């Protein structure tokens, strides 16, 4: 392990207090960050992309776990200075990208295979995920930390209360595996919720044919009125009865009862009708 000063000492020296506006919650437990890094598997090839590294606890863990190249995307100048110190300790292995992650096309960074490993800022986590899902084949896997409630939605099955749009779109494109929870007390400052690490592995092919944009429209309509029967909630898309007939779905069913493949069939029917 490279001889870097303790994280708390680094944070104090750089005045890196967590900023609520950036959704910052810092992890100091190096055993925990090491566990997250190990969950990503072999890091000796390709590129690891980290979002919002902050004081660099996870960055250090990734490099210590053998990451050949880490690209850290950070918009906080205070954290960038810390990242530069880590880069000096691991010559040629850490690249710092001073940018807003929302404005970065992660699918073009570094060499394949690409992995995203990140303790995501909660305020933009699902927006980032949906952007990455649009380019899922560009990534080998994603090891991400979300609020536990978000992971419950990602992994939810039909007929459960957490099953919704995010469940359908994520499972359409990825294998979803919740790994372990992280107690709020592991962070500084502690968030108000429990966090969960989840593994997302993009499928070689989506579960069923569909266009991303159309699937978003169908799931938005269906789950936007999830208590209603589909023959009612899908009216905003056009002839709901015709769409349901074409997809082979009972119009009296509700959104939470439909499998991912069923929503894909509805998306194809909608495209065919236009």
Short mmCIF file of C-alpha atoms in Angstrom, two decimals:
data_model
loop_
_atom_site.label_atom_id
_atom_site.label_comp_id
_atom_site.label_asym_id
_atom_site.label_seq_id
_atom_site.Cartn_x
_atom_site.Cartn_y
_atom_site.Cartn_z
CA UNK A 1 0.00 0.00 0.00
CA UNK A 2 1.26 3.47 -0.90
CA UNK A 3 2.12 5.66 2.07
CA UNK A 4 -0.61 8.30 1.91
CA UNK A 5 -1.76 10.29 4.96
CA UNK A 6 -5.04 9.37 6.72
CA UNK A 7 -8.16 10.66 5.03
CA UNK A 8 -9.21 12.81 7.97
CA UNK A 9 -5.84 14.55 7.93
CA UNK A 10 -6.13 15.17 4.18
CA UNK A 11 -9.65 16.56 4.53
CA UNK A 12 -8.62 18.91 7.34
CA UNK A 13 -5.62 20.18 5.37
CA UNK A 14 -7.73 20.91 2.27
CA UNK A 15 -10.79 22.21 4.13
CA UNK A 16 -12.98 19.64 2.45
CA UNK A 17 -16.22 19.94 4.37
CA UNK A 18 -19.07 18.06 2.69
CA UNK A 19 -21.35 20.31 0.66
CA UNK A 20 -25.04 19.51 0.62
CA UNK A 21 -25.43 21.21 -2.76
CA UNK A 22 -23.09 18.58 -4.26
CA UNK A 23 -24.76 15.67 -2.48
CA UNK A 24 -21.49 14.87 -0.68
CA UNK A 25 -21.24 12.18 2.01
CA UNK A 26 -17.69 10.98 2.58
CA UNK A 27 -16.59 7.42 3.38
CA UNK A 28 -13.63 7.11 5.77
CA UNK A 29 -13.70 3.36 6.40
CA UNK A 30 -10.95 1.93 4.18
CA UNK A 31 -12.12 -1.61 4.91
CA UNK A 32 -15.47 -0.66 3.40
CA UNK A 33 -14.01 1.10 0.37
CA UNK A 34 -11.76 -1.92 -0.16
CA UNK A 35 -14.81 -4.18 -0.12
CA UNK A 36 -16.47 -2.01 -2.77
CA UNK A 37 -13.35 -2.11 -4.95
CA UNK A 38 -13.08 -5.89 -4.67
CA UNK A 39 -16.72 -6.24 -5.76
CA UNK A 40 -15.70 -4.86 -9.15
CA UNK A 41 -13.58 -7.93 -9.91
CA UNK A 42 -10.39 -7.83 -11.95
CA UNK A 43 -9.30 -4.21 -12.37
CA UNK A 44 -5.98 -4.94 -14.05
CA UNK A 45 -7.34 -4.35 -17.56
CA UNK A 46 -9.40 -1.59 -19.09
CA UNK A 47 -10.63 1.51 -17.28
CA UNK A 48 -12.39 2.19 -13.99
CA UNK A 49 -14.55 5.33 -13.91
CA UNK A 50 -15.29 6.91 -10.55
CA UNK A 51 -17.84 9.69 -10.01
CA UNK A 52 -17.39 12.31 -7.30
CA UNK A 53 -14.36 10.79 -5.54
CA UNK A 54 -14.26 13.49 -2.86
CA UNK A 55 -11.40 12.82 -0.41
CA UNK A 56 -10.37 9.75 -2.36
CA UNK A 57 -11.10 6.82 -0.06
CA UNK A 58 -12.58 4.74 -2.86
CA UNK A 59 -9.99 6.03 -5.34
CA UNK A 60 -7.22 4.73 -3.09
CA UNK A 61 -9.00 1.40 -2.69
CA UNK A 62 -9.39 0.96 -6.45
CA UNK A 63 -5.71 1.67 -7.05
CA UNK A 64 -4.62 -0.57 -4.19
CA UNK A 65 -6.83 -3.31 -5.65
CA UNK A 66 -4.75 -3.17 -8.82
CA UNK A 67 -6.71 -0.85 -11.09
CA UNK A 68 -4.64 -0.27 -14.22
CA UNK A 69 -6.28 3.07 -14.88
CA UNK A 70 -8.82 5.10 -12.91
CA UNK A 71 -10.56 8.15 -14.36
CA UNK A 72 -12.05 10.21 -11.53
CA UNK A 73 -14.71 12.76 -12.48
CA UNK A 74 -14.88 15.57 -9.93
CA UNK A 75 -16.32 19.10 -10.03
CA UNK A 76 -15.19 20.24 -6.54
CA UNK A 77 -11.85 22.05 -6.79
CA UNK A 78 -10.97 21.12 -3.20
CA UNK A 79 -11.32 17.43 -3.98
CA UNK A 80 -9.40 17.78 -7.24
CA UNK A 81 -6.36 18.95 -5.26
CA UNK A 82 -6.57 15.81 -3.13
CA UNK A 83 -6.91 13.63 -6.21
CA UNK A 84 -3.77 15.17 -7.64
CA UNK A 85 -1.85 14.03 -4.55
CA UNK A 86 -3.15 10.49 -5.03
CA UNK A 87 -2.16 10.63 -8.70
CA UNK A 88 1.41 11.49 -7.70
CA UNK A 89 1.48 8.44 -5.42
CA UNK A 90 0.29 6.19 -8.27
CA UNK A 91 2.13 7.54 -11.33
CA UNK A 92 0.36 7.05 -14.63
CA UNK A 93 -2.66 5.26 -13.15
CA UNK A 94 -5.05 8.05 -12.07
CA UNK A 95 -6.52 10.65 -14.40
CA UNK A 96 -8.58 13.47 -12.91
CA UNK A 97 -11.35 14.90 -15.07
CA UNK A 98 -12.50 18.25 -13.69
CA UNK A 99 -16.11 18.24 -14.86
CA UNK A 100 -19.75 17.77 -13.96
CA UNK A 101 -20.53 14.06 -14.37
CA UNK A 102 -23.88 14.97 -15.92
CA UNK A 103 -22.04 16.58 -18.82
CA UNK A 104 -19.57 13.73 -19.41
CA UNK A 105 -20.09 10.87 -21.85
CA UNK A 106 -18.66 8.09 -19.70
CA UNK A 107 -18.99 5.58 -22.56
CA UNK A 108 -16.13 7.31 -24.39
CA UNK A 109 -13.67 7.47 -21.49
CA UNK A 110 -10.55 5.33 -21.47
CA UNK A 111 -10.16 1.91 -22.97
CA UNK A 112 -12.57 -1.01 -22.77
CA UNK A 113 -13.51 -2.94 -20.76
CA UNK A 114 -14.97 -0.05 -18.76
CA UNK A 115 -16.33 -0.33 -15.26
CA UNK A 116 -18.06 2.37 -13.27
CA UNK A 117 -17.41 2.13 -9.53
CA UNK A 118 -18.84 4.99 -7.53
CA UNK A 119 -20.43 6.29 -4.36
CA UNK A 120 -22.89 8.40 -6.32
CA UNK A 121 -24.15 11.83 -5.22
CA UNK A 122 -27.71 11.00 -4.20
CA UNK A 123 -29.20 14.10 -5.82
CA UNK A 124 -28.21 13.02 -9.35
CA UNK A 125 -27.81 9.25 -8.99
CA UNK A 126 -30.81 8.06 -11.02
CA UNK A 127 -30.24 10.69 -13.74
CA UNK A 128 -26.69 9.40 -14.15
CA UNK A 129 -27.85 5.79 -14.18
CA UNK A 130 -30.41 6.36 -16.93
CA UNK A 131 -27.76 8.08 -19.05
CA UNK A 132 -25.42 5.11 -18.62
CA UNK A 133 -28.19 2.61 -19.37
CA UNK A 134 -28.71 4.27 -22.75
CA UNK A 135 -25.16 3.15 -23.56
CA UNK A 136 -25.09 -0.03 -21.48
CA UNK A 137 -23.00 -2.09 -23.97
CA UNK A 138 -20.11 0.33 -23.41
CA UNK A 139 -19.68 -0.93 -19.83
CA UNK A 140 -18.62 -4.32 -18.51
CA UNK A 141 -20.24 -3.71 -15.14
CA UNK A 142 -21.23 -1.03 -12.68
CA UNK A 143 -20.71 -1.19 -8.93
CA UNK A 144 -22.77 1.69 -7.56
CA UNK A 145 -23.94 3.02 -4.23
CA UNK A 146 -27.47 4.38 -4.01
CA UNK A 147 -30.01 4.98 -1.31
CA UNK A 148 -31.39 1.56 -0.33
CA UNK A 149 -34.82 2.60 -1.58
CA UNK A 150 -33.40 3.13 -5.09
CA UNK A 151 -31.74 -0.30 -5.12
CA UNK A 152 -35.01 -1.83 -3.95
CA UNK A 153 -36.60 -0.29 -7.05
CA UNK A 154 -33.83 -1.47 -9.36
CA UNK A 155 -34.20 -5.07 -8.20
CA UNK A 156 -37.98 -5.16 -7.67
CA UNK A 157 -40.09 -7.90 -9.21
CA UNK A 158 -43.62 -7.60 -10.62
CA UNK A 159 -46.45 -7.41 -8.09
CA UNK A 160 -44.20 -5.74 -5.50
CA UNK A 161 -44.62 -2.19 -4.24
CA UNK A 162 -41.15 -1.09 -5.45
CA UNK A 163 -41.66 -2.34 -9.03
CA UNK A 164 -41.83 0.57 -11.46
CA UNK A 165 -40.29 2.36 -14.42
CA UNK A 166 -36.74 2.17 -13.09
CA UNK A 167 -37.12 -1.56 -12.42
CA UNK A 168 -38.30 -2.26 -15.96
CA UNK A 169 -35.70 -0.21 -17.82
CA UNK A 170 -32.78 -1.37 -15.67
CA UNK A 171 -33.69 -5.06 -15.75
CA UNK A 172 -34.38 -4.87 -19.50
CA UNK A 173 -30.71 -3.99 -20.03
CA UNK A 174 -28.85 -5.37 -17.00
CA UNK A 175 -28.59 -8.19 -14.52
CA UNK A 176 -29.23 -6.56 -11.14
CA UNK A 177 -27.64 -7.88 -7.94
CA UNK A 178 -27.83 -6.00 -4.62
CA UNK A 179 -24.58 -6.72 -2.77
CA UNK A 180 -24.62 -5.23 0.73
CA UNK A 181 -25.98 -2.37 2.80
CA UNK A 182 -23.89 0.47 4.20
CA UNK A 183 -24.95 1.92 7.53
CA UNK A 184 -25.50 5.66 7.49
CA UNK A 185 -22.98 6.03 10.33
CA UNK A 186 -20.19 5.01 7.94
CA UNK A 187 -20.43 8.44 6.28
CA UNK A 188 -19.46 11.97 7.22
CA UNK A 189 -21.89 13.61 7.47
CA UNK A 190 -24.31 10.69 7.93
CA UNK A 191 -27.13 10.72 5.35
CA UNK A 192 -30.67 10.29 6.61
CA UNK A 193 -31.00 6.87 4.94
CA UNK A 194 -29.27 3.51 4.61
CA UNK A 195 -27.25 3.02 1.44
CA UNK A 196 -26.81 -0.11 -0.66
CA UNK A 197 -24.12 -1.28 -3.05
CA UNK A 198 -25.53 -2.87 -6.21
CA UNK A 199 -23.90 -4.64 -9.14
CA UNK A 200 -25.30 -4.01 -12.61
CA UNK A 201 -23.98 -6.20 -15.42
CA UNK A 202 -25.17 -5.19 -18.90
CA UNK A 203 -26.78 -8.08 -20.79
CA UNK A 204 -25.25 -9.23 -24.10
CA UNK A 205 -28.68 -8.43 -25.56
CA UNK A 206 -31.69 -6.70 -23.96
CA UNK A 207 -34.33 -9.03 -22.54
CA UNK A 208 -36.59 -8.27 -25.51
CA UNK A 209 -36.56 -5.97 -28.56
CA UNK A 210 -37.69 -2.39 -27.90
CA UNK A 211 -36.58 1.19 -28.40
CA UNK A 212 -35.36 2.93 -25.25
CA UNK A 213 -37.38 6.10 -25.85
CA UNK A 214 -40.59 4.20 -26.55
CA UNK A 215 -40.16 1.96 -23.52
CA UNK A 216 -39.75 5.10 -21.41
CA UNK A 217 -43.01 6.49 -22.81
CA UNK A 218 -44.93 3.28 -22.17
CA UNK A 219 -43.66 2.81 -18.62
CA UNK A 220 -44.23 6.50 -17.82
CA UNK A 221 -47.87 6.21 -18.88
CA UNK A 222 -48.43 2.86 -17.17
CA UNK A 223 -46.79 3.64 -13.83
CA UNK A 224 -47.90 7.26 -13.81
CA UNK A 225 -51.35 5.89 -12.99
CA UNK A 226 -50.32 2.58 -11.50
CA UNK A 227 -53.60 2.02 -9.64
CA UNK A 228 -55.57 2.13 -12.87
CA UNK A 229 -56.09 -0.66 -15.36
CA UNK A 230 -53.80 -0.46 -18.36
CA UNK A 231 -56.68 0.10 -20.76
CA UNK A 232 -57.20 3.38 -18.91
CA UNK A 233 -53.63 4.44 -18.08
CA UNK A 234 -52.38 3.87 -21.64
CA UNK A 235 -55.06 6.01 -23.32
CA UNK A 236 -52.66 8.94 -23.44
CA UNK A 237 -50.57 6.93 -25.93
CA UNK A 238 -53.42 6.48 -28.39
CA UNK A 239 -55.71 3.48 -28.93
CA UNK A 240 -54.95 1.62 -25.71
CA UNK A 241 -57.12 -1.38 -26.53
CA UNK A 242 -55.36 -1.88 -29.87
CA UNK A 243 -51.92 -1.61 -28.25
CA UNK A 244 -52.85 -4.14 -25.57
CA UNK A 245 -54.31 -6.54 -28.11
CA UNK A 246 -51.17 -6.30 -30.26
CA UNK A 247 -48.98 -6.98 -27.21
CA UNK A 248 -51.19 -9.83 -25.98
CA UNK A 249 -51.87 -8.16 -22.63
CA UNK A 250 -55.17 -8.11 -20.74
CA UNK A 251 -56.46 -4.55 -20.55
CA UNK A 252 -57.70 -5.08 -16.99
CA UNK A 253 -54.16 -5.71 -15.74
CA UNK A 254 -52.27 -3.01 -13.87
CA UNK A 255 -48.72 -1.85 -14.51
CA UNK A 256 -47.21 -3.63 -11.51
CA UNK A 257 -48.41 -7.00 -12.85
CA UNK A 258 -46.59 -6.80 -16.19
CA UNK A 259 -43.21 -8.43 -16.79
CA UNK A 260 -40.38 -6.52 -18.50
CA UNK A 261 -41.01 -8.46 -21.72
CA UNK A 262 -44.65 -7.34 -21.67
CA UNK A 263 -43.68 -3.69 -21.57
CA UNK A 264 -41.28 -4.30 -24.45
CA UNK A 265 -44.15 -5.82 -26.44
CA UNK A 266 -46.23 -2.70 -25.72
CA UNK A 267 -43.34 -0.49 -26.86
CA UNK A 268 -43.06 -2.42 -30.14
CA UNK A 269 -46.83 -2.18 -30.65
CA UNK A 270 -46.71 1.58 -30.07
CA UNK A 271 -43.90 2.03 -32.60
CA UNK A 272 -45.76 -0.11 -35.14
CA UNK A 273 -48.89 2.01 -34.74
CA UNK A 274 -47.17 5.28 -35.62
#
